Coordinates of C-alpha atoms in Angstrom, one line a residue:
M102 CA 0.0 -0.1 -0.1
W103 CA 2.6 2.5 1.0
R104 CA 4.7 1.5 -2.2
R105 CA 1.7 2.2 -4.5
S106 CA 0.9 5.4 -2.4
G107 CA 4.3 6.8 -3.0
A108 CA 4.2 6.1 -6.6
R109 CA 0.9 7.8 -7.1
A110 CA 2.1 10.8 -4.9
L111 CA 5.2 11.2 -7.1
L112 CA 3.4 11.2 -10.2
L113 CA 1.1 13.9 -8.8
L114 CA 4.1 15.9 -7.4
R115 CA 5.5 15.7 -10.8
S116 CA 2.5 16.8 -12.4
S117 CA 1.8 19.8 -10.1
I118 CA 5.3 21.1 -11.0
H119 CA 4.7 20.7 -14.7
K120 CA 1.5 22.8 -14.0
P121 CA 1.9 24.8 -11.0
L122 CA -1.4 26.4 -11.2
P123 CA -4.8 24.6 -11.8
P124 CA -5.5 25.2 -15.8
P125 CA -8.5 26.6 -17.4
P126 CA -11.1 24.2 -18.5
L127 CA -9.9 22.3 -21.9
R128 CA -12.0 21.8 -24.8
A129 CA -11.7 18.0 -25.0
F130 CA -11.0 15.8 -28.4
T131 CA -12.7 12.6 -27.6
R132 CA -12.6 9.2 -29.4
S133 CA -15.4 6.7 -28.9
P134 CA -14.5 4.0 -28.0
P135 CA -11.2 5.2 -26.6
P136 CA -8.3 3.0 -27.3
P137 CA -5.9 1.3 -25.2
R138 CA -3.6 3.9 -23.4
P139 CA 0.2 3.1 -23.5
L140 CA 2.0 2.9 -20.1
S141 CA 4.2 5.7 -21.0
R142 CA 1.4 8.2 -20.6
F143 CA 1.2 7.7 -16.8
L144 CA 4.8 7.5 -16.4
S145 CA 5.7 10.7 -18.2
S146 CA 8.1 13.3 -16.6
S147 CA 8.9 16.6 -16.9
P148 CA 11.9 17.2 -19.3
E149 CA 13.6 19.3 -16.8
P150 CA 15.1 17.9 -13.7
L151 CA 13.1 18.6 -10.4
S152 CA 14.8 20.7 -7.7
D153 CA 14.4 20.1 -3.9
S154 CA 12.7 23.3 -3.4
S155 CA 10.0 22.7 -5.8
S156 CA 9.4 19.3 -4.5
S157 CA 8.7 20.4 -0.9
S158 CA 6.5 23.4 -2.3
A159 CA 4.6 20.9 -4.4
A160 CA 3.9 18.6 -1.5
A161 CA 2.8 21.4 0.6
A162 CA 0.4 22.4 -2.1
V163 CA -0.8 18.9 -2.1
S164 CA -1.4 18.5 1.6
A165 CA -2.8 22.2 2.3
S166 CA -6.1 21.4 0.7
S167 CA -8.7 18.6 1.0
N168 CA -9.5 19.3 -2.8
P169 CA -7.3 17.8 -5.2
A170 CA -8.2 20.0 -8.0
E171 CA -6.4 22.8 -6.0
A172 CA -3.3 20.8 -6.3
G173 CA -3.1 21.1 -10.3
E174 CA -4.7 17.5 -10.7
Y175 CA -8.0 16.3 -11.9
I176 CA -8.8 13.5 -9.5
L177 CA -12.5 11.9 -9.1
G178 CA -13.3 11.2 -5.5
S179 CA -11.5 13.8 -3.4
D180 CA -12.8 12.8 0.1
P181 CA -10.2 10.4 1.4
T182 CA -12.7 8.8 3.9
E183 CA -14.6 7.4 1.0
S184 CA -11.6 5.2 -0.1
G185 CA -11.9 2.5 2.8
E186 CA -8.6 3.4 4.1
D187 CA -7.8 4.7 7.8
I188 CA -5.8 7.9 7.7
L189 CA -2.4 7.4 9.9
G190 CA -1.1 10.3 11.9
S191 CA -1.6 13.8 11.9
D192 CA 1.2 14.5 9.7
P193 CA -0.5 16.5 6.4
T194 CA 2.1 14.5 4.6
E195 CA 0.9 11.3 5.5
A196 CA -2.6 12.3 5.0
G197 CA -1.9 13.2 1.5
E198 CA -0.5 10.0 0.7
D199 CA -3.0 8.2 2.2
N200 CA -5.6 10.4 0.2
L201 CA -3.4 9.4 -3.1
A202 CA -3.3 5.5 -2.0
S203 CA -7.1 5.3 -1.7
L204 CA -7.3 6.9 -5.1
W205 CA -4.8 4.3 -6.4
E206 CA -6.9 1.6 -4.8
E207 CA -10.0 3.0 -6.8
D208 CA -8.3 2.6 -10.2
A209 CA -7.1 -0.8 -9.2
G210 CA -10.2 -1.9 -7.3
D211 CA -11.8 -3.4 -10.3
G212 CA -9.0 -4.7 -12.1
D213 CA -9.0 -2.0 -14.6
G214 CA -5.9 -0.1 -13.5
V215 CA -3.0 1.6 -15.3
F216 CA -1.5 -1.5 -15.8
D217 CA -4.6 -3.2 -17.3
S218 CA -4.1 -4.0 -21.1
G219 CA -7.8 -3.1 -22.1
A220 CA -9.3 0.2 -22.8
S221 CA -9.8 2.6 -19.9
S222 CA -13.1 3.7 -19.0
D223 CA -12.2 7.0 -17.6
P224 CA -13.4 9.8 -19.9
A225 CA -10.3 11.6 -19.2
D226 CA -8.3 9.3 -21.0
D227 CA -9.5 10.6 -24.1
V228 CA -8.9 14.2 -23.4
V229 CA -5.9 15.7 -25.2
D230 CA -4.1 19.2 -24.4
E231 CA -5.6 21.5 -27.0
V232 CA -2.4 23.8 -26.2
L233 CA -0.1 20.8 -27.2
V234 CA -2.6 20.2 -30.2
A235 CA -1.7 23.7 -31.5
R236 CA 2.0 23.5 -30.8
V237 CA 2.4 20.6 -32.9
R238 CA 0.3 21.7 -35.8
A239 CA 1.9 25.2 -35.9
V240 CA 5.2 23.2 -36.1
V241 CA 3.9 21.0 -38.9
E242 CA 2.2 24.0 -40.8
F243 CA 5.1 26.1 -40.8
T244 CA 7.9 24.0 -41.0
P245 CA 9.5 22.9 -44.3
E246 CA 8.8 19.2 -45.6
D247 CA 12.3 17.9 -45.1
R248 CA 12.9 19.4 -41.4
I249 CA 9.5 18.1 -40.2
P250 CA 10.6 14.6 -38.9
S251 CA 13.8 16.5 -36.8
A252 CA 11.4 19.3 -35.7
I253 CA 9.0 16.7 -34.3
A254 CA 11.7 14.7 -32.5
D255 CA 13.0 17.9 -30.9
M256 CA 9.6 18.7 -29.4
V257 CA 9.8 15.4 -27.2
V258 CA 6.1 14.9 -27.3
D259 CA 4.4 11.7 -26.0
F260 CA 2.1 11.0 -29.0
T261 CA -0.9 9.0 -28.4
E262 CA -3.5 7.7 -30.7
P263 CA -5.8 10.5 -29.5
L264 CA -3.4 13.2 -29.5
L265 CA -2.2 12.4 -33.0
S266 CA -5.7 12.1 -34.1
A267 CA -6.8 15.4 -32.8
I268 CA -3.3 17.1 -34.6
L269 CA -4.3 15.5 -37.8
Q270 CA -7.7 16.8 -37.8
S271 CA -6.7 20.3 -37.0
A272 CA -3.9 20.5 -39.6
V273 CA -5.9 18.9 -42.4
E274 CA -7.1 22.0 -43.8
T275 CA -4.0 24.0 -43.7
C276 CA -1.1 21.5 -44.3
S277 CA -0.4 19.1 -47.4
G278 CA -0.9 15.7 -47.5
K279 CA 2.8 15.1 -47.4
K280 CA 3.1 16.8 -44.0
L281 CA 0.6 14.9 -42.6
M282 CA 2.2 11.8 -43.8
L283 CA 5.5 13.0 -42.2
L284 CA 3.5 13.7 -39.0
F285 CA 2.0 10.5 -38.9
K286 CA 5.5 8.7 -39.4
S287 CA 7.3 10.7 -36.9
A288 CA 4.5 10.2 -34.3
G289 CA 4.7 6.4 -35.2
K290 CA 8.5 6.1 -34.3
N291 CA 7.7 7.8 -30.6
N292 CA 4.8 5.6 -30.2
P293 CA 3.6 2.7 -32.9
A294 CA 0.1 2.7 -31.1
A295 CA -0.4 6.3 -32.5
K296 CA -0.6 4.7 -35.9
S297 CA -3.9 3.5 -35.9
L298 CA -6.2 2.9 -39.1
A299 CA -8.5 5.9 -38.2
N300 CA -5.5 8.0 -38.1
L301 CA -4.1 6.4 -41.3
E302 CA -7.6 7.3 -42.9
I303 CA -7.3 11.0 -42.3
V304 CA -4.0 11.0 -43.9
V305 CA -5.5 8.9 -47.0
D306 CA -8.3 11.2 -47.4
K307 CA -6.1 14.2 -47.1
V308 CA -4.1 12.9 -50.1
A309 CA -6.8 11.5 -52.0
D310 CA -9.2 14.7 -51.8
S311 CA -6.5 16.9 -52.8
D312 CA -7.4 19.3 -55.7
E313 CA -4.1 18.2 -57.8
I314 CA -3.0 14.7 -57.0
D315 CA 0.7 14.6 -56.6
K316 CA 2.5 11.4 -58.0
M317 CA 5.2 11.4 -55.5
S318 CA 2.7 11.9 -52.5
V319 CA 0.6 9.1 -53.9
Y320 CA 3.4 6.6 -54.3
S321 CA 4.6 7.7 -50.7
L322 CA 1.3 7.1 -49.3
W323 CA 1.2 3.4 -51.0
D324 CA 4.8 2.9 -49.2
L325 CA 3.1 3.8 -45.8
V326 CA 0.1 1.8 -46.4
K327 CA 2.3 -1.3 -47.5
E328 CA 4.1 -0.9 -44.1
M329 CA 0.9 -0.6 -42.0
G330 CA -0.5 -3.4 -44.0
A331 CA 2.2 -5.7 -42.4
V332 CA 0.1 -5.4 -39.1
P333 CA -3.5 -7.3 -39.2
G334 CA -6.0 -4.8 -38.9
S335 CA -4.2 -1.7 -39.7
V336 CA -5.5 -1.2 -43.2
N337 CA -9.0 -1.9 -44.5
T338 CA -10.7 -2.1 -48.0
E339 CA -12.0 1.6 -48.0
V340 CA -8.2 2.8 -47.7
L341 CA -7.0 0.3 -50.5
N342 CA -10.1 1.6 -52.7
K343 CA -8.9 5.3 -52.1
Q344 CA -5.3 4.4 -53.2
L345 CA -6.6 2.5 -56.2
A346 CA -8.8 5.6 -57.3
M347 CA -5.6 7.6 -57.0
F348 CA -3.6 5.4 -59.2
W349 CA -6.4 5.3 -61.6
K350 CA -6.5 8.9 -62.0
L351 CA -2.9 9.0 -62.6
E352 CA -3.3 6.0 -65.2
K353 CA -0.9 4.2 -63.2
S354 CA -2.0 0.7 -64.2
K355 CA 0.5 -1.6 -62.9
A356 CA 0.5 0.1 -59.3
A357 CA -3.2 -0.3 -59.5
L358 CA -2.9 -3.9 -60.1
E359 CA -0.4 -4.1 -57.3
V360 CA -2.6 -2.7 -54.9
F361 CA -5.3 -5.3 -56.1
D362 CA -2.9 -8.0 -55.4
K363 CA -2.1 -6.9 -51.9
F364 CA -5.8 -7.2 -50.7
G365 CA -5.5 -10.7 -49.6
E366 CA -2.1 -10.3 -48.2
F367 CA -3.5 -7.3 -45.7
G368 CA -6.6 -9.3 -45.1
C369 CA -8.9 -7.5 -46.9
A370 CA -11.5 -8.3 -49.4
P371 CA -12.1 -6.3 -52.6
D372 CA -15.8 -5.1 -53.0
G373 CA -17.4 -4.0 -56.3
D374 CA -15.7 -0.6 -56.7
S375 CA -12.4 -2.3 -56.0
Y376 CA -12.7 -4.5 -59.2
Y377 CA -14.3 -1.6 -61.2
M378 CA -11.2 0.8 -60.7
V379 CA -8.4 -2.0 -61.2
I380 CA -10.1 -3.2 -64.5
Q381 CA -10.6 0.6 -65.8
A382 CA -7.1 1.4 -64.5
A383 CA -5.7 -1.5 -66.5
G384 CA -8.1 -0.5 -69.5
R385 CA -6.4 2.8 -69.9
K386 CA -3.0 1.1 -70.9
S387 CA -4.8 -1.5 -72.8
M388 CA -3.8 -4.4 -70.7
V389 CA -6.6 -6.6 -71.7
D390 CA -5.4 -9.8 -70.4
A391 CA -4.7 -8.1 -66.6
A392 CA -8.0 -6.7 -67.0
W393 CA -9.8 -9.8 -67.7
R394 CA -7.8 -11.6 -64.9
V395 CA -9.4 -9.3 -62.5
C396 CA -13.1 -9.9 -64.1
E397 CA -12.5 -13.6 -63.5
A398 CA -11.8 -12.7 -59.8
M399 CA -14.9 -10.7 -59.7
I400 CA -17.0 -13.4 -61.1
G401 CA -15.6 -15.9 -58.8
S402 CA -16.3 -13.6 -55.9
G403 CA -19.9 -12.7 -56.8
C404 CA -19.2 -9.0 -55.8
F405 CA -20.2 -6.6 -58.5
P406 CA -20.3 -2.8 -58.4
D407 CA -23.6 -1.1 -59.5
G408 CA -24.9 -1.5 -62.8
E409 CA -23.5 1.6 -64.6
K410 CA -20.1 0.3 -63.4
V411 CA -20.7 -3.0 -64.8
G412 CA -21.9 -1.6 -67.8
G413 CA -18.6 0.2 -68.1
I414 CA -16.6 -3.2 -67.6
V415 CA -18.8 -4.4 -70.4
T416 CA -18.4 -1.7 -72.8
F417 CA -14.4 -1.9 -72.2
L418 CA -14.1 -5.4 -72.9
C419 CA -16.5 -5.3 -76.1
K420 CA -14.3 -2.5 -77.5
K421 CA -11.3 -4.6 -77.1
K422 CA -12.9 -7.3 -79.0
K423 CA -13.6 -9.6 -75.8
V424 CA -17.3 -10.0 -76.6
K425 CA -17.6 -13.5 -75.2
E426 CA -15.9 -12.5 -72.2
A427 CA -18.3 -9.5 -71.8
H428 CA -20.9 -11.8 -72.1
S429 CA -19.7 -14.2 -69.1
V430 CA -19.5 -10.7 -67.1
Y431 CA -23.1 -9.9 -68.1
L432 CA -24.4 -13.5 -67.0
A433 CA -22.7 -13.4 -63.8
A434 CA -23.8 -9.9 -62.7
K435 CA -27.6 -11.0 -63.8
E436 CA -27.5 -13.7 -61.4
K437 CA -26.7 -11.3 -58.7
E438 CA -29.6 -9.0 -60.1
V439 CA -27.3 -6.6 -61.2
Q440 CA -28.9 -4.6 -64.2
I441 CA -26.7 -3.0 -66.9
P442 CA -27.5 -0.3 -69.1
T443 CA -29.2 -1.2 -72.3
S444 CA -26.5 0.6 -74.3
A445 CA -23.8 -2.1 -72.6
L446 CA -25.9 -4.9 -73.5
N447 CA -26.2 -3.6 -77.1
L448 CA -22.7 -3.9 -77.3
I449 CA -22.7 -7.5 -76.5
V450 CA -25.6 -8.5 -78.8
S451 CA -24.1 -6.6 -81.8
G452 CA -20.5 -8.2 -81.0
L453 CA -22.1 -11.5 -80.7
A454 CA -23.9 -11.1 -84.0
R455 CA -20.9 -10.3 -86.0
N456 CA -19.6 -13.8 -85.2
D457 CA -21.3 -16.8 -87.0
E458 CA -20.4 -19.1 -84.2
T459 CA -22.2 -16.8 -81.7
I460 CA -25.1 -15.5 -83.8
N461 CA -27.6 -17.8 -82.3
T462 CA -26.5 -16.5 -78.7
A463 CA -27.1 -13.0 -79.8
L464 CA -30.5 -14.3 -81.1
E465 CA -31.3 -15.4 -77.4
L466 CA -30.4 -12.1 -76.0
L467 CA -33.1 -10.4 -77.8
E468 CA -35.3 -11.7 -75.2
E469 CA -33.7 -9.6 -72.6
Y470 CA -35.2 -6.5 -73.9
K471 CA -38.6 -5.9 -72.4
G472 CA -40.6 -2.6 -71.8
E473 CA -38.9 0.5 -72.0
S474 CA -35.5 -1.1 -73.2
L475 CA -37.2 -1.9 -76.5
E476 CA -37.2 1.5 -77.3
D477 CA -33.2 1.4 -77.5
A478 CA -33.0 -2.0 -78.8
G479 CA -33.2 -1.2 -82.5
Q480 CA -29.4 -1.3 -83.1
S481 CA -29.2 -4.8 -81.4
Y482 CA -32.3 -6.2 -83.6
A483 CA -30.7 -4.9 -86.8
A484 CA -27.4 -6.5 -86.1
V485 CA -29.1 -9.8 -85.1
I486 CA -30.9 -9.8 -88.6
H487 CA -27.9 -8.8 -90.6
G488 CA -26.2 -11.7 -88.9
L489 CA -28.7 -14.1 -89.6
C490 CA -29.0 -13.2 -93.3
K491 CA -25.2 -13.2 -93.6
T492 CA -25.4 -16.9 -92.5
N493 CA -28.4 -17.4 -94.8
N494 CA -30.9 -18.2 -91.9
V495 CA -33.3 -16.0 -93.5
E496 CA -36.5 -17.6 -92.0
D497 CA -35.1 -16.6 -88.4
A498 CA -34.4 -13.3 -89.9
K499 CA -37.9 -12.8 -91.1
K500 CA -39.4 -13.9 -87.8
V501 CA -37.3 -11.3 -85.7
L502 CA -38.2 -8.8 -88.4
M503 CA -42.2 -9.4 -88.0
R504 CA -41.6 -9.5 -84.2
M505 CA -40.4 -6.2 -84.4
V506 CA -43.3 -5.1 -86.7
N507 CA -45.7 -6.4 -84.2
L508 CA -44.0 -5.4 -80.7
G509 CA -41.3 -3.2 -81.4
P510 CA -39.0 -1.7 -81.6
A511 CA -40.0 -0.3 -84.9
P512 CA -37.8 -1.3 -87.8
G513 CA -36.1 1.1 -90.2
S514 CA -35.9 0.8 -93.9
A515 CA -32.0 -0.9 -93.6
V516 CA -33.4 -3.7 -91.5
F517 CA -36.3 -4.5 -94.2
N518 CA -33.7 -4.4 -97.0
F519 CA -31.4 -6.6 -95.0
V520 CA -34.2 -9.3 -95.4
I521 CA -35.1 -8.4 -98.8
T522 CA -31.8 -8.4 -100.0
A523 CA -31.4 -11.9 -98.5
L524 CA -34.5 -13.2 -100.0
S525 CA -33.9 -11.7 -103.3
K526 CA -30.5 -13.7 -103.5
N527 CA -32.4 -16.6 -102.8
G528 CA -34.5 -16.0 -105.4
E529 CA -37.7 -15.7 -103.4
M530 CA -39.1 -12.9 -105.0
E531 CA -42.6 -12.9 -103.8
D532 CA -41.6 -12.6 -100.2
A533 CA -39.4 -10.1 -100.9
K534 CA -41.9 -7.9 -102.9
G535 CA -44.3 -8.7 -99.8
L536 CA -41.7 -7.3 -97.3
M537 CA -41.9 -4.2 -99.5
R538 CA -45.5 -3.9 -99.1
V539 CA -45.1 -4.5 -95.5
M540 CA -42.8 -1.4 -95.2
E541 CA -45.1 0.8 -96.9
N542 CA -47.9 -0.3 -94.6
Q543 CA -45.5 0.7 -91.6
G544 CA -45.4 4.2 -93.3
I545 CA -41.8 3.5 -94.6
Q546 CA -41.1 4.2 -98.2
P547 CA -38.9 1.9 -100.0
D548 CA -35.7 3.6 -100.9
V549 CA -33.9 3.2 -104.2
Y550 CA -31.8 0.4 -102.7
T551 CA -34.9 -1.7 -102.0
Y552 CA -36.1 -1.3 -105.7
S553 CA -32.6 -2.2 -107.0
V554 CA -32.3 -5.4 -104.7
I555 CA -35.6 -6.7 -106.1
M556 CA -35.1 -5.6 -109.4
S557 CA -31.8 -7.5 -109.2
G558 CA -33.2 -10.7 -108.0
Y559 CA -35.9 -10.4 -110.7
T560 CA -33.0 -10.2 -113.4
K561 CA -30.9 -13.1 -112.0
G562 CA -34.1 -15.3 -112.5
G563 CA -34.5 -13.8 -116.2
M564 CA -37.7 -12.1 -115.0
M565 CA -36.9 -8.9 -117.0
E566 CA -40.6 -7.7 -117.6
E567 CA -41.0 -7.7 -113.9
A568 CA -37.9 -6.0 -113.2
H569 CA -38.7 -3.2 -115.7
D570 CA -42.1 -2.8 -114.3
L571 CA -40.3 -2.1 -110.8
L572 CA -38.1 0.4 -112.4
R573 CA -41.1 2.5 -113.7
D574 CA -42.7 2.1 -110.2
A575 CA -39.5 3.4 -108.7
R576 CA -39.3 6.2 -111.0
K577 CA -42.7 7.5 -110.1
I578 CA -41.8 7.7 -106.4
H579 CA -38.0 8.7 -106.8
P580 CA -37.4 11.1 -109.5
R581 CA -33.5 10.2 -109.7
L582 CA -32.5 6.5 -109.3
S583 CA -29.3 5.2 -108.8
R584 CA -26.6 4.1 -111.5
V585 CA -26.7 0.6 -109.9
T586 CA -30.3 0.6 -110.6
Y587 CA -30.0 1.1 -114.5
H588 CA -26.7 -1.0 -114.3
T589 CA -28.5 -4.0 -113.4
L590 CA -31.4 -4.0 -115.9
I591 CA -28.7 -3.5 -118.6
R592 CA -26.7 -6.3 -117.7
G593 CA -29.9 -8.4 -117.4
Y594 CA -31.1 -7.3 -120.8
C595 CA -27.8 -8.0 -122.3
K596 CA -27.8 -11.2 -120.6
M597 CA -31.2 -12.1 -122.3
E598 CA -29.7 -10.7 -125.6
E599 CA -32.5 -8.1 -125.7
F600 CA -30.0 -5.5 -126.8
E601 CA -32.7 -3.0 -127.9
K602 CA -34.1 -2.9 -124.3
A603 CA -30.5 -2.6 -123.1
L604 CA -30.2 0.6 -125.2
E605 CA -33.7 1.8 -124.0
C606 CA -32.2 1.7 -120.5
L607 CA -29.1 3.5 -121.5
K608 CA -31.6 6.4 -122.8
D609 CA -33.4 6.3 -119.7
M610 CA -30.2 6.9 -117.7
K611 CA -29.1 9.8 -119.5
E612 CA -32.6 11.4 -119.2
D613 CA -32.4 10.9 -115.6
G614 CA -29.2 13.1 -115.5
M615 CA -26.9 10.2 -115.0
E616 CA -23.9 9.9 -117.7
P617 CA -23.2 5.9 -118.2
N618 CA -19.7 4.9 -117.2
M619 CA -17.3 2.6 -118.7
D620 CA -19.0 -0.3 -116.9
E621 CA -22.4 0.3 -118.8
Y622 CA -20.7 1.1 -122.3
N623 CA -18.3 -1.9 -121.9
K624 CA -21.0 -4.2 -121.1
L625 CA -23.1 -3.1 -124.1
I626 CA -20.2 -2.9 -126.7
Q627 CA -19.0 -6.6 -125.8
S628 CA -22.3 -8.2 -125.9
L629 CA -23.2 -6.3 -129.2
C630 CA -19.9 -7.6 -130.8
L631 CA -20.0 -11.2 -129.3
K632 CA -23.4 -12.1 -129.1
A633 CA -25.3 -9.9 -132.0
L634 CA -22.2 -9.2 -134.1
D635 CA -23.6 -5.6 -134.4
W636 CA -20.2 -3.8 -134.7
R637 CA -22.0 -0.8 -136.0
T638 CA -24.1 -0.2 -132.8
A639 CA -21.1 -0.8 -130.9
E640 CA -18.8 1.7 -132.7
N641 CA -21.6 4.3 -132.4
L642 CA -21.3 3.6 -128.7
L643 CA -17.6 4.0 -129.1
K644 CA -18.1 7.6 -130.7
E645 CA -20.7 8.5 -127.8
M646 CA -18.1 7.6 -125.3
E647 CA -15.2 9.6 -126.6
V648 CA -17.6 12.6 -126.9
G649 CA -18.3 12.0 -123.2
G650 CA -14.5 12.0 -122.4
L651 CA -14.4 8.0 -121.8
C652 CA -11.6 5.9 -123.4
L653 CA -12.3 2.3 -124.1
K654 CA -10.1 -0.5 -123.0
G655 CA -8.0 -1.5 -125.9
T656 CA -9.1 -5.3 -125.8
T657 CA -12.9 -3.9 -126.4
R658 CA -11.9 -1.7 -129.0
S659 CA -10.0 -4.5 -130.9
L660 CA -13.0 -6.3 -130.6
I661 CA -14.9 -4.0 -132.5
A662 CA -12.5 -3.9 -135.2
A663 CA -12.3 -7.6 -135.6
V664 CA -16.0 -8.2 -135.8
K665 CA -16.2 -5.5 -138.5
E666 CA -13.1 -7.2 -140.2
L667 CA -14.9 -10.7 -139.8
E668 CA -18.0 -9.0 -141.3
M669 CA -16.0 -7.7 -144.6
E670 CA -14.4 -10.9 -144.8
E671 CA -17.8 -12.7 -144.9
L672 CA -19.1 -10.0 -147.5
S673 CA -16.4 -10.4 -149.8
K674 CA -16.5 -14.4 -149.7
A675 CA -20.1 -14.1 -150.2
S676 CA -19.5 -11.9 -153.4
Q677 CA -16.9 -13.7 -154.8
E678 CA -19.3 -17.1 -154.4
A679 CA -22.0 -15.3 -156.2

């Protein structure tokens, strides 16, 4: 008892010398719940040696009053009789020691005294000296960065976790992130317990929220986080996510991947935002394989960011030609009821529709469009129809088209033309012409391409009258047709050896303001020479070409001369025989 009383008295004596007068009430910085208090806080002493005279005066101050607060200490329970101990003798010093002893017993009676490793329940443990906070903050604020560690060391401050927290919070508005890091490291050298997760978060927030992120500060912070991560529980997912966000903004993809790889080592679980930021960071440097590795980890964990961010991941993969992988991400997110934007789904469907092996998967995905999403599904439907037509799956293409007509989204002329083209190539002219009527019923006017495609199908089948009738219909709607439209008919008539009608089409072409090009002339001249042996008409066309500034190929020009010479030989031979 006397040994403990003496120790407590010594503490009070030293404290009273350090603060000889009762201080004014202090504004307290508190944390809840309070962290464990290091033993050094209770055994700290004044940096200056104590003199005999000061010791005696301090003892007198303690014994002169029954109120401990008057001696310069804040002590709960000032009545010595309440401690349950007898007061020995009338010596004021002895009475003071007994009083201190009783207070020591109150601290230790429940097993929660100064030597207890658990957190203190005394609210005074959470109180920090505001004057000390201001002193340290001023040193950090006005000292150059490279001199902060030595300046902090010279102050001989016993940093505790609450004290460091109060200093960091007060300096966060006026000091740079780098200065806060230096303060954090210096305080940790004095007392490792001050380097708590909560205090680390203050430093991380400051660096992350700076208007201009400094690359060196971000890398220095990462070194600090890795150092902290060696102690279990000293780093959490939120801290690592903010570190990821900074590397993402700096476009440091490899550093972001390093952070991601440290999650497991630090005992942290990545969340949806963690995966999203790493994938996006890798994407900025086109590190597609690394990004997909993270995607696989995300799928395996079943932890996804929100729908917009999953849509961003899908978009990145589609743009990098990883459509199958994007589809895998979509399916996994769907199982977790994460809904991606329609625009991202459109990219998946369109990408799958371009590949003959995955066109059926794209067809199945059309079932995902329902309600309002149908309004933005036109691109996907068009891609699937085009893919089906390309693989000659015309029947499914027709079904999808009619579904669009009946349920939506409303098809445009291009979608109709995909199917009409496929039908015309297959010679299914009635179905092709029927779809053109459906177009008209939908208020869509068949364009020149529509007429040209159907006319081409008719000419391939030798149905020249039907083709020419369609030409007349087209001219009623479209005052000016395309060169392809006339070229199709001219070739068809030449194939059927109906050269007069071919020349008529050439004339109509000129009337529509389109001068025939080399192809039309060349086809007609060759057909006239080889099939009709009509070198005269061919020669007239040659002159017409020359007037128009066109130069006939040498082989075709020679062909005219050869046919002419052949005819002359035949006439000469006939005359000789006569």
